Amino acid sequence: MEHYHPIIRFVVEGGVPIQTAVLLLMLPIVATLVAFFRQIVGIKAFGIYTPSIVTFALIAFDPNGLKYGIAIFASVIFVGMITRFILRRFRLLYLPRVAITLSVISFSILCLLVFGGYYHRTGLAAAPIFPILIMITISEKFVAAQIEKGTKTALILAAETLGISLIGYALLSWSAFILFLVEYPWTILFTIPLNVFIGKWTGLRLSEYVRFARIIRQK
Amino acid sequence: MFEALRKSSGILGMNARNLEYIRPLNRKRGRNIADDKLLSKRVLRKAGLPVPKLIATIRNNESLEQFDWSLLPGGFALKPNRGFGGEGILVVYGRKKNRDDAWVKADGSLVTIEDLRAHIRNILDGSFSLTNSPDIAFFEERLTLLKSFKPYSYKGIPDLRIIVCNRIPVMAMLRLPTRQSSGKANLQQGAIGVGIDLATGTTTTAVIGKSHIIEYVPKTRLALSGIRIPYWKEILRIAIESQNVSGLGYLGADIAIDRERGPVLLELNARPGLSIQIANLDGLKGRLDRVKDLRVKTTERGMTLGMNLFGGEIEEELEEISGKRIIGPVTKTKLVGRDGKTEIEVEAKIDTGADSTSIDIDLARRLGFNDTVDGYLKAAKDWQEISELSGGERWKMFEHIPGVVATIPVKSASGTTYRVAIRIEIVVDGLRVPARATLIDRSNLEYPVIIGRKNLSRFLVDVTK
């Protein structure tokens, strides 16, 4: 409490839990991270919402965030992919098809939790429900990408999403970083000029140096 | 690291494409035209540009039920109006024999009216449109494959992607469907992309997949470089005019060549991909920067600019390979005078039908061969007599004339005559060539000099130059 910046102290004394305040302060940082990865590094992922929300889901899974988070993420993608292959020949309209996919994933995750419970992985069985629901709903993004860009691209995008989320998770669960945030919350404002810079960046993305390596070598 | 940064400065990346080209140059109206195939067809046809003929449109389930299937010809293409990446396109090549309710696809499989109905329902439901919103299905004429392209493409029609900016074509690529791309001319799906030299419409390097450079059509010995694209100028003209019509400042025009109709505009693209750079092994940004500030008033001017700015490398390449220089049928040539100092530049006719080089007597005088010309004119008073002499006797007649090195028989329609030759140096396209040139009065001819085969061994003649 004594390290808190006056603003944070004011917020906390107003009755807002410190966790809530910290998470809200972290959102701009995660969003900036995603923007950075897209524009400068060239890692696409599923937009900005999905990697951000998955990052927070991973944090919500703590203390076993990584283990269970990754397991559930991978199961969702895997089951989503299989369901799509089964449903394809029925030629259903988009939303009903996604609804069925979500149902199948829900059942599968339930099975996974029960399975975990019986094998004495109580941490898995007792995993909080909201991050699980978040993980399930991102399967829509996956199905949409699968339809539009093909399974291979969708899998790459899913892996990229998980990758960015893991980096975000590492940053956000770093205690020194959290302490820094509550001590100097105004530093969050720097994300705005940083994003203006990223938004005006017209240089090649790092991934494009690889993509166009042939041309660069040629010159 | 910094080296790579410097070298990559001419490459157009996704960020720069979106921020500096698509956003400011492709306004909403243009994007609407490009994304709506039926609308772009209408707009382009109105402007007199060739597009595939529309056979019929189906806008909703009701008109699908009432559709008269006998309207359809033997071959046609069924497309979703807002499809992307070539998805949802169905092409049939002819009616199944003895049946009027079934057609045959390229791979020989059968398509019945029932299949068409199911496919159209999918299109109407928006299964192939970008946002999954309801769509329109339409039938259009099937283009026929150009004979000269046949060996290069697998079950489909190759097309040309041309990037046009500021009315100037800046880069082009030929896309060849492969087995991998299942007959579609789409690079993402595994088609071959072949770079094109804009000046000549000749292919250069080829790429398959992400950035795998290939030299031959897979599993054949057919070279992918050096393919001449027919109707090249017409294709560039259509691409530029489609930019004028659509208002898209940064346009990717897709043009196919039909066996009967010639170049036909398939599609306009408001967000053309970046892979074209790999096929051409060159960056788009560098090229776009060069055309940015140019003022181009006419299509013709834009075409010439594009051809001159982004072509001609093939020629240099050919020169490198053969070690020979490429010259036109009339080439500026310098003649070095007898004193080794005087240089006179004239237009010389490059005549591969003539054996030796010959120059006008008046020109010879100016080069310092006054006495040679005088002596020659005096000795050659009677042509008839000269032609009847033997080689030795002939030489005796001329050897006293200063500067003469040989007598050369010249065959022409009126019989053989003899001319005297002098030794002279000529400079053709920067290359110094020692030559024996015969003297003749060419004052009534267009060019004072013709250069014959004997002095052309280090050159190739390009008649279009």
PDB file of C-alpha atoms in Angstrom, chain B residues 10-166:
ATOM      1  CA  GLY B  10      12.480  -0.878 -52.581  1.00  0.00           C
ATOM      2  CA  ILE B  11      10.149  -3.610 -51.390  1.00  0.00           C
ATOM      3  CA  LEU B  12       6.521  -2.821 -50.677  1.00  0.00           C
ATOM      4  CA  GLY B  13       5.326  -4.293 -47.373  1.00  0.00           C
ATOM      5  CA  MET B  14       1.796  -4.744 -46.081  1.00  0.00           C
ATOM      6  CA  ASN B  15       2.003  -1.637 -43.846  1.00  0.00           C
ATOM      7  CA  ALA B  16       3.114   0.664 -46.615  1.00  0.00           C
ATOM      8  CA  ARG B  17       0.656  -0.823 -49.101  1.00  0.00           C
ATOM      9  CA  ASN B  18      -2.295  -0.159 -46.810  1.00  0.00           C
ATOM     10  CA  LEU B  19      -1.197   3.192 -45.436  1.00  0.00           C
ATOM     11  CA  GLU B  20       0.377   4.863 -48.447  1.00  0.00           C
ATOM     12  CA  TYR B  21      -1.434   3.350 -51.414  1.00  0.00           C
ATOM     13  CA  ILE B  22      -4.738   1.617 -50.712  1.00  0.00           C
ATOM     14  CA  ARG B  23      -6.046   4.024 -48.061  1.00  0.00           C
ATOM     15  CA  PRO B  24      -5.393   7.306 -49.897  1.00  0.00           C
ATOM     16  CA  LEU B  25      -5.754   6.092 -53.486  1.00  0.00           C
ATOM     17  CA  ASN B  26      -8.618   3.596 -53.455  1.00  0.00           C
ATOM     18  CA  ARG B  27     -11.692   5.484 -52.416  1.00  0.00           C
ATOM     19  CA  LYS B  28     -14.971   3.893 -51.504  1.00  0.00           C
ATOM     20  CA  ARG B  29     -16.535   4.141 -54.950  1.00  0.00           C
ATOM     21  CA  GLY B  30     -13.652   2.313 -56.569  1.00  0.00           C
ATOM     22  CA  ARG B  31     -13.613  -0.368 -53.893  1.00  0.00           C
ATOM     23  CA  ASN B  32     -17.334  -0.905 -54.333  1.00  0.00           C
ATOM     24  CA  ILE B  33     -16.860  -1.456 -58.046  1.00  0.00           C
ATOM     25  CA  ALA B  34     -13.970  -3.848 -57.516  1.00  0.00           C
ATOM     26  CA  ASP B  35     -15.734  -5.914 -54.855  1.00  0.00           C
ATOM     27  CA  ASP B  36     -18.951  -6.298 -56.831  1.00  0.00           C
ATOM     28  CA  LYS B  37     -18.224  -8.374 -59.925  1.00  0.00           C
ATOM     29  CA  LEU B  38     -21.529  -7.639 -61.627  1.00  0.00           C
ATOM     30  CA  LEU B  39     -21.170  -3.915 -61.051  1.00  0.00           C
ATOM     31  CA  SER B  40     -17.593  -3.856 -62.338  1.00  0.00           C
ATOM     32  CA  LYS B  41     -18.687  -5.847 -65.372  1.00  0.00           C
ATOM     33  CA  ARG B  42     -21.368  -3.282 -66.124  1.00  0.00           C
ATOM     34  CA  VAL B  43     -19.118  -0.276 -65.585  1.00  0.00           C
ATOM     35  CA  LEU B  44     -16.287  -1.712 -67.663  1.00  0.00           C
ATOM     36  CA  ARG B  45     -18.537  -2.780 -70.513  1.00  0.00           C
ATOM     37  CA  LYS B  46     -20.074   0.669 -70.629  1.00  0.00           C
ATOM     38  CA  ALA B  47     -16.587   2.095 -71.065  1.00  0.00           C
ATOM     39  CA  GLY B  48     -16.059  -0.195 -74.026  1.00  0.00           C
ATOM     40  CA  LEU B  49     -13.652  -2.573 -72.327  1.00  0.00           C
ATOM     41  CA  PRO B  50     -13.881  -6.306 -73.062  1.00  0.00           C
ATOM     42  CA  VAL B  51     -15.379  -8.402 -70.239  1.00  0.00           C
ATOM     43  CA  PRO B  52     -16.710 -11.988 -70.189  1.00  0.00           C
ATOM     44  CA  LYS B  53     -20.312 -12.011 -71.409  1.00  0.00           C
ATOM     45  CA  LEU B  54     -22.964 -12.324 -68.749  1.00  0.00           C
ATOM     46  CA  ILE B  55     -25.405 -15.179 -69.373  1.00  0.00           C
ATOM     47  CA  ALA B  56     -27.765 -14.918 -66.413  1.00  0.00           C
ATOM     48  CA  THR B  57     -27.971 -13.784 -62.796  1.00  0.00           C
ATOM     49  CA  ILE B  58     -29.790 -15.450 -59.917  1.00  0.00           C
ATOM     50  CA  ARG B  59     -30.523 -13.042 -57.095  1.00  0.00           C
ATOM     51  CA  ASN B  60     -32.654 -15.122 -54.736  1.00  0.00           C
ATOM     52  CA  ASN B  61     -34.216 -18.517 -54.109  1.00  0.00           C
ATOM     53  CA  GLU B  62     -37.342 -17.551 -55.970  1.00  0.00           C
ATOM     54  CA  SER B  63     -35.560 -16.806 -59.207  1.00  0.00           C
ATOM     55  CA  LEU B  64     -33.563 -19.993 -58.712  1.00  0.00           C
ATOM     56  CA  GLU B  65     -36.823 -22.001 -58.708  1.00  0.00           C
ATOM     57  CA  GLN B  66     -38.033 -20.284 -61.862  1.00  0.00           C
ATOM     58  CA  PHE B  67     -34.720 -20.456 -63.680  1.00  0.00           C
ATOM     59  CA  ASP B  68     -34.857 -21.797 -67.217  1.00  0.00           C
ATOM     60  CA  TRP B  69     -31.928 -24.203 -67.405  1.00  0.00           C
ATOM     61  CA  SER B  70     -32.187 -24.513 -71.168  1.00  0.00           C
ATOM     62  CA  LEU B  71     -30.755 -20.965 -71.342  1.00  0.00           C
ATOM     63  CA  LEU B  72     -27.333 -22.307 -70.461  1.00  0.00           C
ATOM     64  CA  PRO B  73     -24.852 -23.025 -73.240  1.00  0.00           C
ATOM     65  CA  GLY B  74     -22.443 -25.979 -73.339  1.00  0.00           C
ATOM     66  CA  GLY B  75     -19.648 -24.212 -71.505  1.00  0.00           C
ATOM     67  CA  PHE B  76     -20.019 -21.583 -68.797  1.00  0.00           C
ATOM     68  CA  ALA B  77     -18.638 -20.350 -65.493  1.00  0.00           C
ATOM     69  CA  LEU B  78     -20.828 -20.053 -62.397  1.00  0.00           C
ATOM     70  CA  LYS B  79     -19.561 -17.453 -59.939  1.00  0.00           C
ATOM     71  CA  PRO B  80     -20.487 -15.792 -56.652  1.00  0.00           C
ATOM     72  CA  ASN B  81     -20.754 -12.018 -57.067  1.00  0.00           C
ATOM     73  CA  ARG B  82     -18.685 -11.196 -53.995  1.00  0.00           C
ATOM     74  CA  GLY B  83     -16.446 -14.228 -53.912  1.00  0.00           C
ATOM     75  CA  PHE B  84     -12.804 -13.879 -52.963  1.00  0.00           C
ATOM     76  CA  GLY B  85      -9.668 -15.799 -53.792  1.00  0.00           C
ATOM     77  CA  GLY B  86     -11.367 -17.718 -56.575  1.00  0.00           C
ATOM     78  CA  GLU B  87     -13.614 -19.580 -54.109  1.00  0.00           C
ATOM     79  CA  GLY B  88     -16.982 -20.856 -55.222  1.00  0.00           C
ATOM     80  CA  ILE B  89     -16.295 -20.718 -58.964  1.00  0.00           C
ATOM     81  CA  LEU B  90     -17.587 -23.649 -60.975  1.00  0.00           C
ATOM     82  CA  VAL B  91     -16.598 -24.060 -64.623  1.00  0.00           C
ATOM     83  CA  VAL B  92     -18.051 -26.572 -67.079  1.00  0.00           C
ATOM     84  CA  TYR B  93     -16.624 -27.299 -70.494  1.00  0.00           C
ATOM     85  CA  GLY B  94     -19.468 -28.868 -72.396  1.00  0.00           C
ATOM     86  CA  ARG B  95     -22.784 -30.651 -72.246  1.00  0.00           C
ATOM     87  CA  LYS B  96     -22.737 -34.364 -71.495  1.00  0.00           C
ATOM     88  CA  LYS B  97     -23.533 -36.275 -74.672  1.00  0.00           C
ATOM     89  CA  ASN B  98     -27.190 -37.188 -75.126  1.00  0.00           C
ATOM     90  CA  ARG B  99     -28.211 -35.315 -71.983  1.00  0.00           C
ATOM     91  CA  ASP B 100     -29.514 -31.803 -71.639  1.00  0.00           C
ATOM     92  CA  ASP B 101     -29.464 -31.736 -67.836  1.00  0.00           C
ATOM     93  CA  ALA B 102     -25.783 -32.457 -67.262  1.00  0.00           C
ATOM     94  CA  TRP B 103     -22.444 -30.848 -68.046  1.00  0.00           C
ATOM     95  CA  VAL B 104     -18.824 -31.977 -67.812  1.00  0.00           C
ATOM     96  CA  LYS B 105     -16.083 -30.313 -65.765  1.00  0.00           C
ATOM     97  CA  ALA B 106     -12.403 -30.074 -66.712  1.00  0.00           C
ATOM     98  CA  ASP B 107     -11.558 -33.196 -64.744  1.00  0.00           C
ATOM     99  CA  GLY B 108     -14.285 -35.164 -66.520  1.00  0.00           C
ATOM    100  CA  SER B 109     -16.705 -35.268 -63.598  1.00  0.00           C
ATOM    101  CA  LEU B 110     -20.394 -34.713 -64.182  1.00  0.00           C
ATOM    102  CA  VAL B 111     -22.411 -31.686 -63.028  1.00  0.00           C
ATOM    103  CA  THR B 112     -26.185 -32.037 -63.055  1.00  0.00           C
ATOM    104  CA  ILE B 113     -28.861 -29.366 -62.723  1.00  0.00           C
ATOM    105  CA  GLU B 114     -29.358 -30.635 -59.167  1.00  0.00           C
ATOM    106  CA  ASP B 115     -25.642 -30.010 -58.417  1.00  0.00           C
ATOM    107  CA  LEU B 116     -25.899 -26.520 -59.903  1.00  0.00           C
ATOM    108  CA  ARG B 117     -28.956 -25.801 -57.773  1.00  0.00           C
ATOM    109  CA  ALA B 118     -27.145 -26.865 -54.595  1.00  0.00           C
ATOM    110  CA  HIS B 119     -24.106 -24.783 -55.514  1.00  0.00           C
ATOM    111  CA  ILE B 120     -26.222 -21.711 -56.279  1.00  0.00           C
ATOM    112  CA  ARG B 121     -28.066 -22.114 -52.971  1.00  0.00           C
ATOM    113  CA  ASN B 122     -24.693 -22.075 -51.226  1.00  0.00           C
ATOM    114  CA  ILE B 123     -23.711 -18.921 -53.085  1.00  0.00           C
ATOM    115  CA  LEU B 124     -27.031 -17.228 -52.247  1.00  0.00           C
ATOM    116  CA  ASP B 125     -26.526 -18.125 -48.583  1.00  0.00           C
ATOM    117  CA  GLY B 126     -23.189 -16.355 -48.669  1.00  0.00           C
ATOM    118  CA  SER B 127     -20.947 -19.379 -48.132  1.00  0.00           C
ATOM    119  CA  PHE B 128     -18.326 -17.870 -50.429  1.00  0.00           C
ATOM    120  CA  SER B 129     -18.689 -14.173 -49.717  1.00  0.00           C
ATOM    121  CA  LEU B 130     -16.232 -12.323 -47.555  1.00  0.00           C
ATOM    122  CA  THR B 131     -18.609 -11.536 -44.705  1.00  0.00           C
ATOM    123  CA  ASN B 132     -20.908 -14.547 -45.110  1.00  0.00           C
ATOM    124  CA  SER B 133     -23.654 -12.153 -46.125  1.00  0.00           C
ATOM    125  CA  PRO B 134     -26.198 -13.264 -48.741  1.00  0.00           C
ATOM    126  CA  ASP B 135     -24.839 -13.091 -52.261  1.00  0.00           C
ATOM    127  CA  ILE B 136     -25.862 -13.204 -55.922  1.00  0.00           C
ATOM    128  CA  ALA B 137     -24.902 -16.017 -58.300  1.00  0.00           C
ATOM    129  CA  PHE B 138     -24.251 -15.432 -61.980  1.00  0.00           C
ATOM    130  CA  PHE B 139     -23.385 -17.375 -65.106  1.00  0.00           C
ATOM    131  CA  GLU B 140     -20.912 -15.986 -67.591  1.00  0.00           C
ATOM    132  CA  GLU B 141     -19.301 -17.232 -70.772  1.00  0.00           C
ATOM    133  CA  ARG B 142     -16.392 -19.600 -70.358  1.00  0.00           C
ATOM    134  CA  LEU B 143     -13.200 -18.252 -71.868  1.00  0.00           C
ATOM    135  CA  THR B 144     -11.266 -20.605 -74.121  1.00  0.00           C
ATOM    136  CA  LEU B 145      -7.611 -21.329 -73.612  1.00  0.00           C
ATOM    137  CA  LEU B 146      -5.146 -19.763 -75.987  1.00  0.00           C
ATOM    138  CA  LYS B 147      -3.303 -22.464 -77.939  1.00  0.00           C
ATOM    139  CA  SER B 148       0.138 -21.082 -77.143  1.00  0.00           C
ATOM    140  CA  PHE B 149      -0.640 -21.196 -73.404  1.00  0.00           C
ATOM    141  CA  LYS B 150      -1.880 -24.761 -73.473  1.00  0.00           C
ATOM    142  CA  PRO B 151       1.376 -26.521 -72.572  1.00  0.00           C
ATOM    143  CA  TYR B 152       1.904 -24.238 -69.598  1.00  0.00           C
ATOM    144  CA  SER B 153      -1.372 -24.529 -67.742  1.00  0.00           C
ATOM    145  CA  TYR B 154      -3.160 -27.289 -65.941  1.00  0.00           C
ATOM    146  CA  LYS B 155      -6.933 -27.416 -66.510  1.00  0.00           C
ATOM    147  CA  GLY B 156      -7.654 -23.749 -66.370  1.00  0.00           C
ATOM    148  CA  ILE B 157      -6.952 -20.421 -67.917  1.00  0.00           C
ATOM    149  CA  PRO B 158      -3.800 -18.483 -67.054  1.00  0.00           C
ATOM    150  CA  ASP B 159      -4.300 -14.830 -66.356  1.00  0.00           C
ATOM    151  CA  LEU B 160      -2.223 -11.706 -66.092  1.00  0.00           C
ATOM    152  CA  ARG B 161      -2.071  -9.532 -63.015  1.00  0.00           C
ATOM    153  CA  ILE B 162      -1.058  -5.984 -63.772  1.00  0.00           C
ATOM    154  CA  ILE B 163      -0.472  -3.372 -61.102  1.00  0.00           C
ATOM    155  CA  VAL B 164      -1.390   0.082 -62.347  1.00  0.00           C
ATOM    156  CA  CYS B 165      -0.683   3.258 -60.411  1.00  0.00           C
ATOM    157  CA  ASN B 166      -1.009   6.801 -61.650  1.00  0.00           C
TER     158      ASN B 166
END
